Coordinates of C-alpha atoms in Angstrom, one line a residue:
X1 CA -20.7 19.8 -2.5
X2 CA -18.2 21.9 -5.0
X3 CA -15.2 22.5 -3.2
X4 CA -14.1 25.8 -4.7
X5 CA -18.4 27.4 -3.4
X6 CA -17.6 25.9 0.8
X7 CA -14.0 27.6 0.2
X8 CA -14.7 31.0 -0.9
X9 CA -18.0 30.9 1.5
X10 CA -15.9 30.6 4.9
X11 CA -12.7 32.0 3.5
X12 CA -10.1 29.2 3.9
X13 CA -10.7 25.9 2.0
X14 CA -12.4 23.2 3.8
X15 CA -14.0 20.2 2.1
X16 CA -16.9 21.2 3.0
X17 CA -20.2 22.8 0.8
X18 CA -35.7 16.2 3.5
X19 CA -38.5 16.9 3.5
X20 CA -40.6 13.7 4.7
X21 CA -44.1 14.1 4.5
X22 CA -43.9 15.0 8.1
X23 CA -42.5 14.1 11.1
X24 CA -43.0 11.0 11.9
X25 CA -43.0 9.0 8.4
X26 CA -39.1 10.3 8.7
X27 CA -38.8 8.8 11.9
X28 CA -41.1 4.8 10.9
X29 CA -38.9 5.4 7.7
X30 CA -35.3 5.4 10.5
X31 CA -37.3 2.8 11.8
X32 CA -37.8 0.5 9.4
X33 CA -34.6 1.0 8.0
X34 CA -33.3 -0.5 11.1
X35 CA -35.3 -2.7 12.6
X36 CA -34.9 -4.4 8.2
X37 CA -31.3 -4.8 9.1
X38 CA -29.5 -8.0 9.8
X39 CA -26.5 -8.4 11.1
X40 CA -24.2 -5.6 8.7
X41 CA -26.4 -6.6 5.3
X42 CA -30.7 -4.6 5.5
X43 CA -33.5 -5.5 2.2
X44 CA -32.9 -3.5 0.2
X45 CA -35.4 0.3 -0.1
X46 CA -36.6 2.7 -2.3
X47 CA -37.3 5.8 -1.6
X48 CA -38.5 8.5 -4.5
X49 CA -37.9 12.2 -4.8
X50 CA -38.3 14.8 -6.3
X51 CA -36.1 17.8 -6.4
X52 CA -36.7 21.0 -8.1
X53 CA -36.2 24.8 -9.0
X54 CA -34.5 27.2 -11.2
X55 CA -34.6 25.6 -14.0
X56 CA -33.7 22.4 -12.2
X57 CA -35.7 19.2 -12.6
X58 CA -34.3 16.2 -11.5
X59 CA -37.3 13.3 -9.7
X60 CA -36.0 9.7 -10.1
X61 CA -35.9 7.3 -7.2
X62 CA -32.8 5.5 -4.7
X63 CA -32.4 2.3 -3.7
X64 CA -30.9 2.0 0.2
X65 CA -29.5 0.2 2.0
X66 CA -28.4 -0.1 5.5
X67 CA -24.7 1.8 5.6
X68 CA -21.5 0.0 5.9
X69 CA -19.1 2.4 6.7
X70 CA -15.6 1.6 5.2
X71 CA -12.6 1.9 7.3
X72 CA -11.1 5.9 6.9
X73 CA -8.9 6.1 4.5
X74 CA -6.4 8.4 6.3
X75 CA -4.0 6.1 7.4
X76 CA -2.2 8.5 10.1
X77 CA -5.6 8.3 11.4
X78 CA -6.4 6.7 15.7
X79 CA -3.4 5.7 17.4
X80 CA -1.3 6.4 14.0
X81 CA -1.9 10.0 14.7
X82 CA -3.2 12.0 16.6
X83 CA -6.6 12.3 14.1
X84 CA -9.5 10.0 15.7
X85 CA -10.2 8.1 12.7
X86 CA -14.0 8.9 11.1
X87 CA -17.0 7.1 10.3
X88 CA -20.3 7.6 9.0
X89 CA -22.3 9.3 11.5
X90 CA -25.5 7.4 12.9
X91 CA -28.7 6.7 10.9
X92 CA -26.8 6.9 7.1
X93 CA -28.2 4.5 4.5
X94 CA -26.0 3.4 2.0
X95 CA -27.9 4.7 -1.8
X96 CA -26.9 1.4 -4.0
X97 CA -28.5 3.1 -7.2
X98 CA -30.3 5.7 -8.8
X99 CA -33.0 6.3 -11.7
X100 CA -35.3 9.0 -13.5
X101 CA -34.4 12.2 -15.6
X102 CA -33.8 15.2 -14.9
X103 CA -33.9 18.8 -17.0
X104 CA -31.6 21.5 -16.4
X105 CA -32.5 24.9 -18.7
X106 CA -29.5 26.8 -18.8
X107 CA -27.6 24.1 -20.3
X108 CA -30.2 22.8 -22.4
X109 CA -31.0 19.7 -21.3
X110 CA -34.3 18.3 -20.8
X111 CA -35.6 14.9 -19.9
X112 CA -32.3 13.5 -20.7
X113 CA -31.7 10.0 -18.5
X114 CA -30.9 9.4 -15.3
X115 CA -28.3 6.8 -15.1
X116 CA -25.6 4.8 -12.8
X117 CA -24.8 5.5 -9.7
X118 CA -20.9 6.5 -8.8
X119 CA -19.7 4.4 -6.6
X120 CA -18.8 6.3 -3.6
X121 CA -14.3 5.5 -3.9
X122 CA -12.4 7.2 -0.1
X123 CA -9.9 8.9 -1.0
X124 CA -7.0 11.0 1.6
X125 CA -8.9 13.8 3.7
X126 CA -7.7 17.1 1.3
X127 CA -8.5 19.9 4.1
X128 CA -5.3 21.5 6.0
X129 CA -7.0 21.7 8.6
X130 CA -8.4 18.5 10.3
X131 CA -12.2 18.3 10.6
X132 CA -13.3 15.2 12.6
X133 CA -16.9 15.2 12.0
X134 CA -16.9 14.0 7.4
X135 CA -17.4 10.6 6.8
X136 CA -15.6 8.5 5.9
X137 CA -17.8 7.0 2.6
X138 CA -15.8 11.1 2.1
X139 CA -16.0 10.6 -2.0
X140 CA -14.3 13.5 -5.2
X141 CA -14.6 13.5 -8.4
X142 CA -12.3 16.1 -10.2
X143 CA -13.6 17.8 -13.1
X144 CA -10.6 20.4 -13.3
X145 CA -8.1 19.6 -11.8
X146 CA -5.8 20.3 -8.9
X147 CA -8.5 22.6 -7.8
X148 CA -11.8 22.1 -10.0
X149 CA -13.4 19.1 -7.4
X150 CA -16.8 18.1 -5.8
X151 CA -16.9 16.2 -3.2
X152 CA -19.8 13.6 -2.2
X153 CA -21.4 10.6 0.0
X154 CA -23.3 8.5 -1.4
X155 CA -25.7 8.7 2.0
X156 CA -29.4 9.1 2.8
X157 CA -30.6 10.3 6.3
X158 CA -34.8 9.4 6.4
X159 CA -35.0 11.9 9.7
X160 CA -33.1 14.4 8.7
X161 CA -29.1 14.8 7.9
X162 CA -26.7 15.0 10.8
X163 CA -24.0 18.1 10.9
X164 CA -21.0 16.5 9.2
X165 CA -19.3 19.5 8.5
X166 CA -17.5 21.9 11.2
X167 CA -18.2 24.6 9.4
X168 CA -21.5 23.9 7.7
X169 CA -23.7 23.4 10.9
X170 CA -27.0 22.6 8.9
X171 CA -28.7 19.8 9.9
X172 CA -31.9 18.3 8.5
X173 CA -32.2 17.5 4.8
X174 CA -32.4 13.7 3.6
X175 CA -29.0 13.7 1.5
X176 CA -26.2 16.0 3.9
X177 CA -23.7 18.4 1.8
X178 CA -21.8 16.5 0.5
X179 CA -24.5 14.5 -1.1
X180 CA -24.9 11.6 -3.8
X181 CA -22.8 12.0 -7.5
X182 CA -24.5 10.1 -10.5
X183 CA -24.2 10.3 -14.1
X184 CA -26.9 11.5 -16.8
X185 CA -27.7 11.1 -20.5
X186 CA -25.3 13.0 -22.7
X187 CA -21.7 12.9 -20.6
X188 CA -22.7 14.6 -18.1
X189 CA -21.5 14.4 -14.1
X190 CA -24.6 15.8 -11.9
X191 CA -23.4 16.2 -8.2
X192 CA -27.1 17.1 -5.5
X193 CA -26.6 17.8 -2.2
X194 CA -28.3 18.6 0.7
X195 CA -27.8 22.7 1.8
X196 CA -30.1 21.6 5.9
X197 CA -31.6 24.6 7.5
X198 CA -29.8 26.9 6.3
X199 CA -33.4 29.6 6.4
X200 CA -33.9 29.0 9.6
X201 CA -35.3 26.5 11.7
X202 CA -37.5 23.4 9.4
X203 CA -36.9 24.6 6.8
X204 CA -34.5 22.5 3.3
X205 CA -32.3 23.9 1.1
X206 CA -30.8 21.3 -1.7
X207 CA -27.9 22.3 -4.5
X208 CA -26.0 21.2 -7.9
X209 CA -23.9 20.8 -9.1
X210 CA -23.4 19.5 -12.6
X211 CA -20.0 19.0 -15.1
X212 CA -19.5 18.1 -18.4
X213 CA -15.8 16.8 -20.6
X214 CA -14.3 18.4 -17.3
X215 CA -15.6 21.7 -17.2
X216 CA -18.4 22.9 -14.2
X217 CA -21.6 24.1 -16.2
X218 CA -23.4 25.3 -14.0
X219 CA -24.0 25.4 -10.1
X220 CA -27.4 26.2 -7.4
X221 CA -26.5 27.2 -3.8
X222 CA -29.8 26.0 -1.3
X223 CA -31.6 27.0 -5.0
X224 CA -33.4 23.7 -5.5
X225 CA -36.1 22.3 -3.1
X226 CA -37.1 18.5 -2.4
X227 CA -39.5 15.7 -1.1
X228 CA -38.3 11.9 -0.7
X229 CA -41.3 9.6 -0.2
X230 CA -40.4 5.6 0.7
X231 CA -42.1 3.7 -2.1
X232 CA -45.6 1.5 -1.2
X233 CA -43.6 -2.0 -2.0
X234 CA -41.2 -0.5 0.7
X235 CA -43.7 0.9 3.0
X236 CA -45.5 -2.1 3.0
X237 CA -42.2 -4.4 3.5
X238 CA -41.4 -1.8 6.7
X239 CA -45.3 -3.0 7.8
X240 CA -44.2 -6.4 7.4
X241 CA -41.3 -5.4 10.5
X242 CA -42.6 -3.9 12.2
X243 CA -45.3 -6.5 12.1
X244 CA -42.5 -8.6 14.3
X245 CA -41.0 -6.4 16.0
X246 CA -44.0 -6.2 17.5
X247 CA -44.1 -9.4 17.9
X248 CA -40.9 -10.4 19.3
X249 CA -41.3 -6.7 22.2
X250 CA -44.9 -8.5 22.9
X251 CA -43.1 -11.6 23.4
X252 CA -40.3 -10.0 25.6
X253 CA -42.9 -8.9 27.5
X254 CA -44.3 -12.6 27.8
X255 CA -41.5 -13.9 29.5
X256 CA -40.6 -11.0 31.2
X257 CA -43.7 -11.7 33.5
X258 CA -43.8 -15.1 33.8
X259 CA -39.4 -14.6 34.5

């Protein structure tokens, strides 16, 4: 999410700026990601997604895995300072790769190939007033230093994003209000994020920034609608995982009954 946009809306400088098919499907995906994890690692899951609106169109797939929160980059958090150390929200999955195509009628981009996900690079917080909610994966892309940059964390929320910014209390999208950042053929950098239920309970909205050559070309706040659905191969993996989970639960009941 673009830093200046949120600053202008809130009146003070701050860092903050799924529609799944059904609630049951969103819960199923979130639960299956949990049972697919082994220790701190997880098998990859593929999630198809689409975002459209106001002349923008982005369709593609995320590769996701269980999230492992990086260490809070603030050296003065925890016992070393007055502020608690941050971590990524519970239920977050790490986006590890992206593919797809992107169109933007405003900037003359038509079916350009999505390039590479921009890796997270957590830096010291840039908000002068500490907000404990942003994730430790929070990273920044500078496009017009010193004041032009956007924030991202490359986190995916199958069951809907939580509130992870104290000045933007709108949850419920498959990306939080920091979102994901990636390149697009032609030298573009794109940031997409979730605006949650900004327009009321049950609604979802998404935003986008398009950057090239150190300049913000276009931006849309809460002007896109989106959806994210696991691919069939991921559903099959989930069924296997749930089958294993069911067997373990059944075996546990038998053991408890015999005890």
